[in-house]
XYZ file of C-alpha atoms in Angstrom:
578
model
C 75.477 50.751 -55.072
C 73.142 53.040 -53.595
C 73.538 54.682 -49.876
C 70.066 55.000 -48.687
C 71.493 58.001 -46.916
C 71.439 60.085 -49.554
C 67.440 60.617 -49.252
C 68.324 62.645 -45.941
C 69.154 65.174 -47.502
C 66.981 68.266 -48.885
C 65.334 68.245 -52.003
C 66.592 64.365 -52.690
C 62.126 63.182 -52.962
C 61.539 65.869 -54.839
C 64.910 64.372 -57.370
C 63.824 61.419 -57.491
C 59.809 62.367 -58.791
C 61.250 64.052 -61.378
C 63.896 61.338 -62.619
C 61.095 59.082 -62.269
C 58.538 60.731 -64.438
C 61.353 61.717 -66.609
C 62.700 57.812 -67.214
C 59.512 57.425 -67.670
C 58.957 59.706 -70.656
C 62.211 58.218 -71.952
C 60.955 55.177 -71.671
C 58.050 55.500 -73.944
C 60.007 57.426 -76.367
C 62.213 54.451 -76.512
C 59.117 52.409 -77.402
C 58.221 54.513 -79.955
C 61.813 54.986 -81.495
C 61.463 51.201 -81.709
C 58.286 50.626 -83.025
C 58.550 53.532 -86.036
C 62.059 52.136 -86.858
C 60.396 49.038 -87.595
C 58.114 50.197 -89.227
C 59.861 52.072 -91.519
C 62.179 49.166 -92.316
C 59.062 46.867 -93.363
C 57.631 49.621 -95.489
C 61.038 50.047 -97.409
C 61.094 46.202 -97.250
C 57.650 45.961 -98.889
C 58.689 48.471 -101.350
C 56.624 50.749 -100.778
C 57.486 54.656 -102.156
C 59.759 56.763 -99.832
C 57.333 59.401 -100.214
C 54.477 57.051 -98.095
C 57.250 56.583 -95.392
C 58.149 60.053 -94.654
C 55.753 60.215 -91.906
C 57.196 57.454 -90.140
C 60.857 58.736 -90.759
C 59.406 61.843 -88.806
C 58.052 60.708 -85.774
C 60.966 58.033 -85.244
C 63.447 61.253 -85.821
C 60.787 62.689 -82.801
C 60.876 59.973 -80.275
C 64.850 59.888 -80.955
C 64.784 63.580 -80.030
C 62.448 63.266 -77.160
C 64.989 60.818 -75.786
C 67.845 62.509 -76.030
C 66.022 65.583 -74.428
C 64.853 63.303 -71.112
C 68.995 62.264 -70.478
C 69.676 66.274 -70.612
C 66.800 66.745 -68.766
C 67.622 64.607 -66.182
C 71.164 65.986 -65.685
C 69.844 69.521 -65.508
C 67.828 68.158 -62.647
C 69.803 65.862 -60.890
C 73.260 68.464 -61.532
C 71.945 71.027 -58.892
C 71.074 68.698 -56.232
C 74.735 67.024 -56.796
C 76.137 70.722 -56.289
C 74.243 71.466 -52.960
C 75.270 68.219 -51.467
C 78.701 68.323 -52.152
C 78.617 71.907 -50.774
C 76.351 70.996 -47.642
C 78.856 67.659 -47.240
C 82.246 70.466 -47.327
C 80.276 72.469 -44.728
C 79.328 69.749 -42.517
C 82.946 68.381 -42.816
C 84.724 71.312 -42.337
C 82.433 72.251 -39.124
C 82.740 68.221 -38.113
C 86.690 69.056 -38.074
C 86.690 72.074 -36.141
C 84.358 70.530 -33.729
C 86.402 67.151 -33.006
C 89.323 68.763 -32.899
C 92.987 67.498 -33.215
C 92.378 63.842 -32.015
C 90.072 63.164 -35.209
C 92.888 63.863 -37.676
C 95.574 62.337 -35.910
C 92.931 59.329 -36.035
C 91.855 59.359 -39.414
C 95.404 60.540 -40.882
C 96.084 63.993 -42.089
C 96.853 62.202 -45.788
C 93.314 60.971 -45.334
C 91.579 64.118 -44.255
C 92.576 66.052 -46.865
C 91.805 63.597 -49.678
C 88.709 63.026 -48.082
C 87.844 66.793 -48.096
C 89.147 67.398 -51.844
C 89.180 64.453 -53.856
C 86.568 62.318 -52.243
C 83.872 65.142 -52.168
C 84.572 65.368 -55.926
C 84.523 61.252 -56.542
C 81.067 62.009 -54.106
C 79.838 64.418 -56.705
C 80.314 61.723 -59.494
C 78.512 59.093 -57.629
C 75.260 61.517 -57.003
C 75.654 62.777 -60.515
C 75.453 58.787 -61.757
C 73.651 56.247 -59.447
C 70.376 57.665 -59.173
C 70.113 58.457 -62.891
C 71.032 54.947 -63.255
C 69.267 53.239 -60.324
C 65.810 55.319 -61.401
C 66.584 53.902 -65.108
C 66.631 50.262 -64.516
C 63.830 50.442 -62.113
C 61.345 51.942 -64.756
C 62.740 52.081 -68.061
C 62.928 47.913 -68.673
C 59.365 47.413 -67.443
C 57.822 49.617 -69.362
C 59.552 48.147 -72.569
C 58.436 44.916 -71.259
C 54.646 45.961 -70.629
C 55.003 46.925 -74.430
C 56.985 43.696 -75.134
C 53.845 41.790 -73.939
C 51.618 43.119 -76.363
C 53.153 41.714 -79.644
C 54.471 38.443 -78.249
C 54.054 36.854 -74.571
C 56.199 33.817 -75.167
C 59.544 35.773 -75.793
C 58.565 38.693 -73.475
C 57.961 36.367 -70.406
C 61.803 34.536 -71.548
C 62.972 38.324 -70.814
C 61.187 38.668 -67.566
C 63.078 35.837 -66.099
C 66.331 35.899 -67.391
C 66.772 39.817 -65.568
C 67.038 38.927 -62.468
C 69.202 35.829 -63.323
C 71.331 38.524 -64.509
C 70.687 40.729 -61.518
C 71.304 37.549 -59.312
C 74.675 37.151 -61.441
C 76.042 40.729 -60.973
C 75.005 41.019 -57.227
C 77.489 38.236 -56.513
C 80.488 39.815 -58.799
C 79.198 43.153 -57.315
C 80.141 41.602 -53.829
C 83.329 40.629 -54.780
C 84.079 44.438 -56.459
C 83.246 46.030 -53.685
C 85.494 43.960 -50.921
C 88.527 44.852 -53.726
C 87.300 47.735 -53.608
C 87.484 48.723 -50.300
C 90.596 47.314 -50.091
C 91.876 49.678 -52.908
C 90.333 53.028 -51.203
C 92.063 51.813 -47.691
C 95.356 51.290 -49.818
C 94.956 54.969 -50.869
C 93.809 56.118 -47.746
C 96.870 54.441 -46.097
C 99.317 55.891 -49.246
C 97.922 59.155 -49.083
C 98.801 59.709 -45.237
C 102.093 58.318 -46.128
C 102.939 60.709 -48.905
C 102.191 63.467 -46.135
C 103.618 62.135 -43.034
C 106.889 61.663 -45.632
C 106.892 65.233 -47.048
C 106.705 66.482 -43.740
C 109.435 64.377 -41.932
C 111.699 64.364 -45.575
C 113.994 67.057 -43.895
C 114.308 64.533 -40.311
C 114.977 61.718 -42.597
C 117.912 62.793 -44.396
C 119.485 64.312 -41.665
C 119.058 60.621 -39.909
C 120.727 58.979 -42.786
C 117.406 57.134 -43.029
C 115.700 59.130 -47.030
C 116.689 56.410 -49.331
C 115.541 53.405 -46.303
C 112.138 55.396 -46.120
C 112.148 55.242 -50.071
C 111.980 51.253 -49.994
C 108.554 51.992 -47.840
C 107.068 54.269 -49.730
C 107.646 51.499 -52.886
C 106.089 48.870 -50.469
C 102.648 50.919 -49.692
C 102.444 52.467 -53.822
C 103.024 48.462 -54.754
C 100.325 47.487 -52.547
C 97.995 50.180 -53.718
C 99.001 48.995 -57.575
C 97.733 45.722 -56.951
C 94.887 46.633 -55.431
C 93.521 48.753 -57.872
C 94.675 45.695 -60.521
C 92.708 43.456 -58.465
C 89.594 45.864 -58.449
C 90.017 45.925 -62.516
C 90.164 42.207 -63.004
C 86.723 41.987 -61.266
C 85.179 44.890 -62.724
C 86.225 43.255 -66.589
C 85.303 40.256 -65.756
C 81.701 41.229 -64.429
C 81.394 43.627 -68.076
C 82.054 40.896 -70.070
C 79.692 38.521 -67.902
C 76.869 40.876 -68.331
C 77.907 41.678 -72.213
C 77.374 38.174 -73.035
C 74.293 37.444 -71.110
C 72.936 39.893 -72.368
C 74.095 39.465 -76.190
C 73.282 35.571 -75.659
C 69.599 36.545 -74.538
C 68.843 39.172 -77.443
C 70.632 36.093 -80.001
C 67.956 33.502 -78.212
C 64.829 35.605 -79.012
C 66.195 36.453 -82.448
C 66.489 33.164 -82.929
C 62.890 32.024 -81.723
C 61.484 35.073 -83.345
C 62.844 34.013 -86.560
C 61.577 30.379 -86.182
C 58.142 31.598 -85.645
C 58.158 33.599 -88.519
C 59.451 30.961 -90.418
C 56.005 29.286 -88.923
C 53.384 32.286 -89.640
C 53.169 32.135 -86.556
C 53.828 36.539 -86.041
C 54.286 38.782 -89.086
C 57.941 41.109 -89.633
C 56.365 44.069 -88.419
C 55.970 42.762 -84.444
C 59.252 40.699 -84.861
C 61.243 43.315 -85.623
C 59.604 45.439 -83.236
C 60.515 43.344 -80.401
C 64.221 42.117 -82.074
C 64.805 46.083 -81.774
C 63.690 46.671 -78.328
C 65.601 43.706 -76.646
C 68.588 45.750 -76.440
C 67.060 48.453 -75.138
C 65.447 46.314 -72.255
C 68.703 45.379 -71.344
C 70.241 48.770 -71.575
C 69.880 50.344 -68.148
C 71.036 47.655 -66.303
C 74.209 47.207 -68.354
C 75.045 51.195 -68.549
C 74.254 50.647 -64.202
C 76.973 47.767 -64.274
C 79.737 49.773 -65.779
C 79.159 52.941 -64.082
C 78.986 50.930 -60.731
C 82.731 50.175 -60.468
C 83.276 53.408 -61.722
C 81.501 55.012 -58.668
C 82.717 52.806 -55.905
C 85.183 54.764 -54.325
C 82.637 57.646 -54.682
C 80.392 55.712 -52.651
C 83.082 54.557 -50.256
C 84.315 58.412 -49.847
C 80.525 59.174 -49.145
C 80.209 56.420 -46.553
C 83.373 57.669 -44.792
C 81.929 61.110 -44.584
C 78.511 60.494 -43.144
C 79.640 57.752 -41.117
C 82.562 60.767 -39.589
C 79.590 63.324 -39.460
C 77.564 60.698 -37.985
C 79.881 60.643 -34.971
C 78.806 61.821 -31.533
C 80.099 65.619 -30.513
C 79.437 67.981 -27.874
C 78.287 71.197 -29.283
C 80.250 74.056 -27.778
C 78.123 75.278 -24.542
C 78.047 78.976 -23.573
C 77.919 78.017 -19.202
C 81.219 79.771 -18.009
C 81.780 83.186 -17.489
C 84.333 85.159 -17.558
C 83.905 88.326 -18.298
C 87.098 90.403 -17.428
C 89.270 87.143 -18.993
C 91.338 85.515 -16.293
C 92.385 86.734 -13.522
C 94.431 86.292 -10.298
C 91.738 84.859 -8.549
C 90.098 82.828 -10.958
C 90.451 78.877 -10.222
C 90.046 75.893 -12.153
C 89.966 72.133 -10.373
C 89.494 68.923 -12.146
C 88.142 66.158 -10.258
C 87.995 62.345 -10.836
C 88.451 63.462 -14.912
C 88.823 60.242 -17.473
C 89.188 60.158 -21.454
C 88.639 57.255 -23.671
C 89.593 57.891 -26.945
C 86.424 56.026 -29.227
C 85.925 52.495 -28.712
C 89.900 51.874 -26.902
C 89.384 49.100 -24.315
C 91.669 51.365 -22.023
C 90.821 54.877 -20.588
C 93.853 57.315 -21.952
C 93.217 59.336 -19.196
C 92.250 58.044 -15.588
C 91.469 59.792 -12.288
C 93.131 63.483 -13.272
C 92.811 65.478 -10.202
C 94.129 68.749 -10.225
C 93.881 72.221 -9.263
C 95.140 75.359 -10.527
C 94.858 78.917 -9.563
C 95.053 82.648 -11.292
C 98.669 83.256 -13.500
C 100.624 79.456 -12.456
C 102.691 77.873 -14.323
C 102.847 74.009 -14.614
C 104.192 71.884 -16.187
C 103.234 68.437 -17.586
C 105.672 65.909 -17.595
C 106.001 62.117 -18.365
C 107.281 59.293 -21.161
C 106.062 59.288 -24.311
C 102.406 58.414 -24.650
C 102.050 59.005 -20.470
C 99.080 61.406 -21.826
C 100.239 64.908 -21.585
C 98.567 65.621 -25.065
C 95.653 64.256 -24.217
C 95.351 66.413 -20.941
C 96.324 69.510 -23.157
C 93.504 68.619 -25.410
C 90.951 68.344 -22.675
C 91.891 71.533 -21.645
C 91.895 73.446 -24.399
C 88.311 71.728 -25.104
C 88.938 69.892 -28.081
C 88.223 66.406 -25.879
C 85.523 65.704 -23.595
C 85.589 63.529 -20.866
C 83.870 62.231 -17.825
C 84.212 63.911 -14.297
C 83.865 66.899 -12.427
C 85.106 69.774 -13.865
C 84.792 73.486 -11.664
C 85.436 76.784 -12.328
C 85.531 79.348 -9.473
C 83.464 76.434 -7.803
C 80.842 76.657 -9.726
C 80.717 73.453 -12.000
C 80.952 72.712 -15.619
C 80.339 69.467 -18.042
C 83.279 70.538 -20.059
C 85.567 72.922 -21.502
C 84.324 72.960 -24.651
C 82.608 76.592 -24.076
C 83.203 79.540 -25.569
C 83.512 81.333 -22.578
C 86.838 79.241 -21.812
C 87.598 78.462 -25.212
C 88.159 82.184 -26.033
C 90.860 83.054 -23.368
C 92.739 79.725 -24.255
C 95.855 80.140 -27.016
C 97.989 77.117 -27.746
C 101.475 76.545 -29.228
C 101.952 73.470 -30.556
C 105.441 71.872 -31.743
C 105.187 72.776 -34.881
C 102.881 75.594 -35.374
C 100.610 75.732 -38.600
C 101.701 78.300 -41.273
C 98.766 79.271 -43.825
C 99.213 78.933 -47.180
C 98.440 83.103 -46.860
C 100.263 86.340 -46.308
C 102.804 86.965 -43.042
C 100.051 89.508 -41.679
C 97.044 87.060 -42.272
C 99.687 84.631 -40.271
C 100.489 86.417 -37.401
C 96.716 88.055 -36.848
C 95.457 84.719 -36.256
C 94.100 85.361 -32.774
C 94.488 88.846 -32.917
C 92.811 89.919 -36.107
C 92.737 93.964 -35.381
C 96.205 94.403 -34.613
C 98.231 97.067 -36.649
C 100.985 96.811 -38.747
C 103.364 98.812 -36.302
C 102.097 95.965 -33.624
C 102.727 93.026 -36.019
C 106.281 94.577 -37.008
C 106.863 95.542 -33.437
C 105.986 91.675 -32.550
C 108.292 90.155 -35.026
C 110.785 92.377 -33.875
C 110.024 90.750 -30.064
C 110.438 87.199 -31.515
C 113.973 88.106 -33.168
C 112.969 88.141 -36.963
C 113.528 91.340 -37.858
C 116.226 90.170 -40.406
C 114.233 87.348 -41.467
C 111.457 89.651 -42.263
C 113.838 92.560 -43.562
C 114.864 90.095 -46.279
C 111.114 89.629 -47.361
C 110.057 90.578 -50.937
C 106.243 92.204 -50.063
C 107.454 92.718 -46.110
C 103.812 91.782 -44.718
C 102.191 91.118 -47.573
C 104.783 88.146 -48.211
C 102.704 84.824 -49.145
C 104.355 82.345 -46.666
C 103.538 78.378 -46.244
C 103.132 75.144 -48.502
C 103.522 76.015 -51.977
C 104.975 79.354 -51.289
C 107.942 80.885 -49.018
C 108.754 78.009 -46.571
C 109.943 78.765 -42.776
C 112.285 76.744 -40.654
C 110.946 74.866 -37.520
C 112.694 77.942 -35.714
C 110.986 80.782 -38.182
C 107.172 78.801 -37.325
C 108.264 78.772 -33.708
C 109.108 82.002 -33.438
C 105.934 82.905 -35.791
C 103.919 81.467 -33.197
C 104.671 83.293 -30.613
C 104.250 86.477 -32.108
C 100.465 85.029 -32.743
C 100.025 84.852 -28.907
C 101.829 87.613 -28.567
C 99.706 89.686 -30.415
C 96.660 89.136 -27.893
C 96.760 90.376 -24.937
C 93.248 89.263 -23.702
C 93.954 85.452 -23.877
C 95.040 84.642 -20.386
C 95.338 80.939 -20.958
C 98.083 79.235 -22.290
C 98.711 75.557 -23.853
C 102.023 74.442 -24.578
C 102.331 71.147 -26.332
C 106.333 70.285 -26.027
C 106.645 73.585 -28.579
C 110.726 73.059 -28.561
C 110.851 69.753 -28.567
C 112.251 69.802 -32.526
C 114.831 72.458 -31.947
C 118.182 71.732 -31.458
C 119.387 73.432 -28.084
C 121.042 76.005 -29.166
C 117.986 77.601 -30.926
C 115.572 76.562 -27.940
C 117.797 78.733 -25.845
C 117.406 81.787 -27.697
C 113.249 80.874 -27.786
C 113.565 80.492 -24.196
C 114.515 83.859 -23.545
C 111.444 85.391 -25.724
C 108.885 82.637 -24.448
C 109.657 83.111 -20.453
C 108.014 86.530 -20.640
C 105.309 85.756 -22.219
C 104.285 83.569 -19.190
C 103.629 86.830 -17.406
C 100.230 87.377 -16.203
C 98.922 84.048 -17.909
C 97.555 81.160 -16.781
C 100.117 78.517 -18.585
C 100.197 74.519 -18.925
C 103.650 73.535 -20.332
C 104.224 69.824 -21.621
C 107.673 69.055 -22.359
C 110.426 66.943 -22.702
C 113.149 69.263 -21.613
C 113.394 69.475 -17.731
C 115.311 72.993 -17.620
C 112.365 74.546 -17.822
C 111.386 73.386 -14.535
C 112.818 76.032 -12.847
C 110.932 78.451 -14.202
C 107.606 76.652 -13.139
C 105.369 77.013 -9.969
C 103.905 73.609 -10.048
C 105.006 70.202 -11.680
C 102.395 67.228 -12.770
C 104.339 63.871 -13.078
C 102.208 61.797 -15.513
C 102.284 57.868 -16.304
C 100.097 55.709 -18.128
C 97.222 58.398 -18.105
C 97.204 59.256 -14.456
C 99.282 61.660 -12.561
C 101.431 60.000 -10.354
C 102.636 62.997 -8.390
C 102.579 66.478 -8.733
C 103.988 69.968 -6.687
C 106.671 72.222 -6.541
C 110.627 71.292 -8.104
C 111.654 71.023 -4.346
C 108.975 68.885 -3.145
C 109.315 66.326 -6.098
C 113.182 66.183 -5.181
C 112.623 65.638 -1.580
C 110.611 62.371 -2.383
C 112.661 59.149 -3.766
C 109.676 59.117 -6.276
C 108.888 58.353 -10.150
C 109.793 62.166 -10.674
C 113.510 60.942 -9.718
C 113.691 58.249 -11.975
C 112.066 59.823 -14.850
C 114.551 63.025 -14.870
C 117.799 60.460 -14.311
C 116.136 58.831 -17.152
C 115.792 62.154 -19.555
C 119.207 63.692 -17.950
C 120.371 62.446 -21.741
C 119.016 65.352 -22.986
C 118.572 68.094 -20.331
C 119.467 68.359 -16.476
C 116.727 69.595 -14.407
C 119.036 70.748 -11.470
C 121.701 72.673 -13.922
């Protein structure tokens, strides 16, 4: 139940002293609750006068106090730390994210991510807040009831001593068995969770395929699985509670039964009898409130495992090595030599042998099937992957392009651009964040959504995105290049098939604002959609992670080659020649 892990962190020692000393407190209070209740129960029993008792009734009503006082105490403690570690863990994530880039959600699942960074740092919080209250309580509370227990009767206290860890041995197994349903419930969410997303965003594609109400019978398939799951997870979690409710229940009736025979006997007096009869639940009561919180803190512990276990993962830290001072520029030149990518433990490279070589404001595009690696290329050169190779700027080498002195000329316009859940202005100043009004207005104008934005309620100050005005795929296109329109310092531009969702009609109008922004820019263009090969100086022909040919339009059609076959083969949707 308890990830060693958590000790890394700052301040966790210090925690665990003070949950220590303070179990420890509670621990003897708990004796003495026990011992004055008895005692007050034989003096009434003797008949003796309420007045002689009071005393007794006092100090019990103490210890009861002082008890209650070490569980708030320990929650004021432990609370805190719980606080900065969820806090550090959002940081960490957050910054893990940004570093990783793209590749690690389109790994781990956007559905995922986001539960991950919301839910599961709160189910996180839970766990901290519980287990090491709990662990710190059954690893000093019982014993020193037991040390006590020894005392007034050794026969009965050493019948306790054993049967614990035959009920530790008992739960360990049915702990085993929780967690593997466990873990199978959290990947069920997990994998329903990136469904629910990856189905909200395509909802719009799938009714207009005719395919909604198929995608429905899916979406039953993956809850149905999750249901059972979780229904398998509560079967073993009841079944372990009851299993440690009636050992435990069956070992308090055994000493009450031997304790009662030997007073019967003379053999020990009411006083220690009860004494002991009233502490055996106690002795028991730490690991039982551990059992029951333990199933309730599994998927806290699984949501903390999948964090460190993500933060544990090897990154590059951005370097500072290239410079660039004036941006780029005509002359500037970047070659790639030998380059490969392996995407985490894939037996195959994703990218193999890249050699290429660009110079000041080109244009090229990347072409190639479906998974040929064009994203992957787009990624490595935008920084977000690093791979092996040589990698040269103006000749002078790099280890990769994750620097900030490449990183912050490089802009990128993905197929479906991300819209903020913030206002149009906070939108479009996302690489420019100093621009004016007059230069946002004049940018949206540029883009062609002046009557889009004319229409607007607050104008700029319009909240736009999830849960708030929603944009077409044309509106976030457009939207998205009035971001990289905005900057004029960026020189470097990533494409990533940006039309690819647009029907052709609205791709043609985009065409006509997107060709100029080409000027003067350094541009990589992966796409689908071979008319824009005219407007490119240089063409990379990609297949199965390597580039299989690359040059001008007129070279590639002088050559019976792949580049033949693969435009005959996309002339469905767009002729290259037309």
């Amino acid at each position: 139940m308890l990830d060693k892990r958590i000790f890394k962190f700052s301040g966790a020692r210090q925690v665990l002293v003070w949950l220590t000393l303070l179990a420890g407190i509670q621990g003897f209070a708990i004796i003495g609750q026990g011992r004055f209740l008895s005692r007050t129960i034989v003096a009434l029993w003797q008949g003796k006068p309420f007045a002689t008792i009071t005393n007794l009734i006092i100090i019990f009503a103490l210890a009861y106090v002082v008890r209650q006082l070490m569980t708030v105490a320990k929650e004021y403690v432990l609370t805190p730390f719980a606080d900065r570690v969820t806090q550090q863990l959002q940081q960490a994530l957050l910054t893990k994210y940004t570093t990783l880039g793209p590749q690690v959600i389109a790994s781990e699942g956007t559905g995922k991510s986001v539960t991950l960074l919301l839910e599961g740092l709160t189910k996180v919080h839970d766990y901290i807040s519980l287990v090491l209250i709990k662990t710190v309580d059954m690893m000093v509370i019982p014993w020193i009831i037991l040390a006590y227990l020894y005392t007034i009767h050794w026969e009965q206290a050493t019948f306790l001593l054993f049967i614990y860890p035959v009920i530790v041995l008992f739960m360990i197994i049915l702990g085993l068995a929780a967690q593997g349903k466990a873990d199978r419930e959290y990947e069920t969410f997990n994998q329903l969770s990136n469904h629910f997303i990856d189905s909200m965003r395509g909802l719009t594609t799938l009714k207009q395929l005719g395919l909604s109400k198929k995608y429905a019978d899916n979406i039953f398939e993956v809850s149905e699985q999750h249901r059972v799951a979780v229904v398998n997870t509560l079967k073993i979690a009841i079944l372990s509670t009851f299993a440690l409710d009636f050992f435990t229940t069956l070992s308090i009736a055994i000493v009450a039964v031997f304790l009662g025979l030997s007073l019967l006997d003379g053999q020990i007096s009411l006083l220690p009898a009860l004494t002991m009869l009233v502490l055996a639940p106690e002795y028991f009561l730490p690991i039982r409130n551990f059992a029951n919180d333990y199933h309730a803190t599994l998927n806290g512990k699984n949501s903390l495992a999948d964090i460190l276990n993500l933060l544990d993962q090897t990154t590059i830290a951005p370097t500072s090595q290239i410079a660039l001072p004036a941006g780029w520029q005509q002359q500037d030149q970047l070659t790639l030599q030998d380059v490969n990518f392996t995407y985490g433990n894939a037996a195959h490279a994703t990218l193999a042998d890249i050699n290429l070589s660009v110079k000041g404001y080109q244009k090229v595009a990347l072409i190639g099937e479906s998974g040929s690696g064009k994203s992957t290329l787009l990624n490595l050169l935008g920084g977000f992957n690093v791979g092996s190779g040589s990698i040269q700027i103006n000749q002078a080498p790099v280890a990769h392009l994750r620097d900030q002195g490449w990183q912050i000329n490089v802009m990128t316009l993905p197929q479906k651009p991300y819209i903020f859940h913030a206002t149009l202005r906070d939108n479009l100043c996302f690489y420019s964040q100093t621009a004016t009004d007059d230069q946002l207005v004049q940018a949206l104008q540029t883009v062609g959504l002046m009557t889009w934005f004319e229409q607007l309620p607050s104008r700029l100050d319009t909240i736009i995105g999830e849960g708030a005005l929603q944009v077409s795929g044309g509106q976030a296109q457009r939207l998205g290049l009035a971001r990289i329109l905005l900057d004029d310092q960026r020189r470097i531009l990533l494409l990533d098939e940006p039309t690819a969702h647009l029907d052709i009609e609205t791709e043609a109008l985009l065409k006509e604002k997107m060709l100029p922004l080409f000027e003067h820019k350094l541009v990589f263009f992966a796409t689908h959609r071979l008319h824009w090969l005219k407007q490119m100086d240089w063409i990379v022909v990609m297949r199965q992670g390597k580039i299989v040919e690359q040059g001008t339009l007129s070279d590639l059609y002088a050559h019976d080659s792949y580049f033949v076959e693969l435009e005959k083969a996309m002339r469905g949707v767009t002729d290259a020649k037309s």
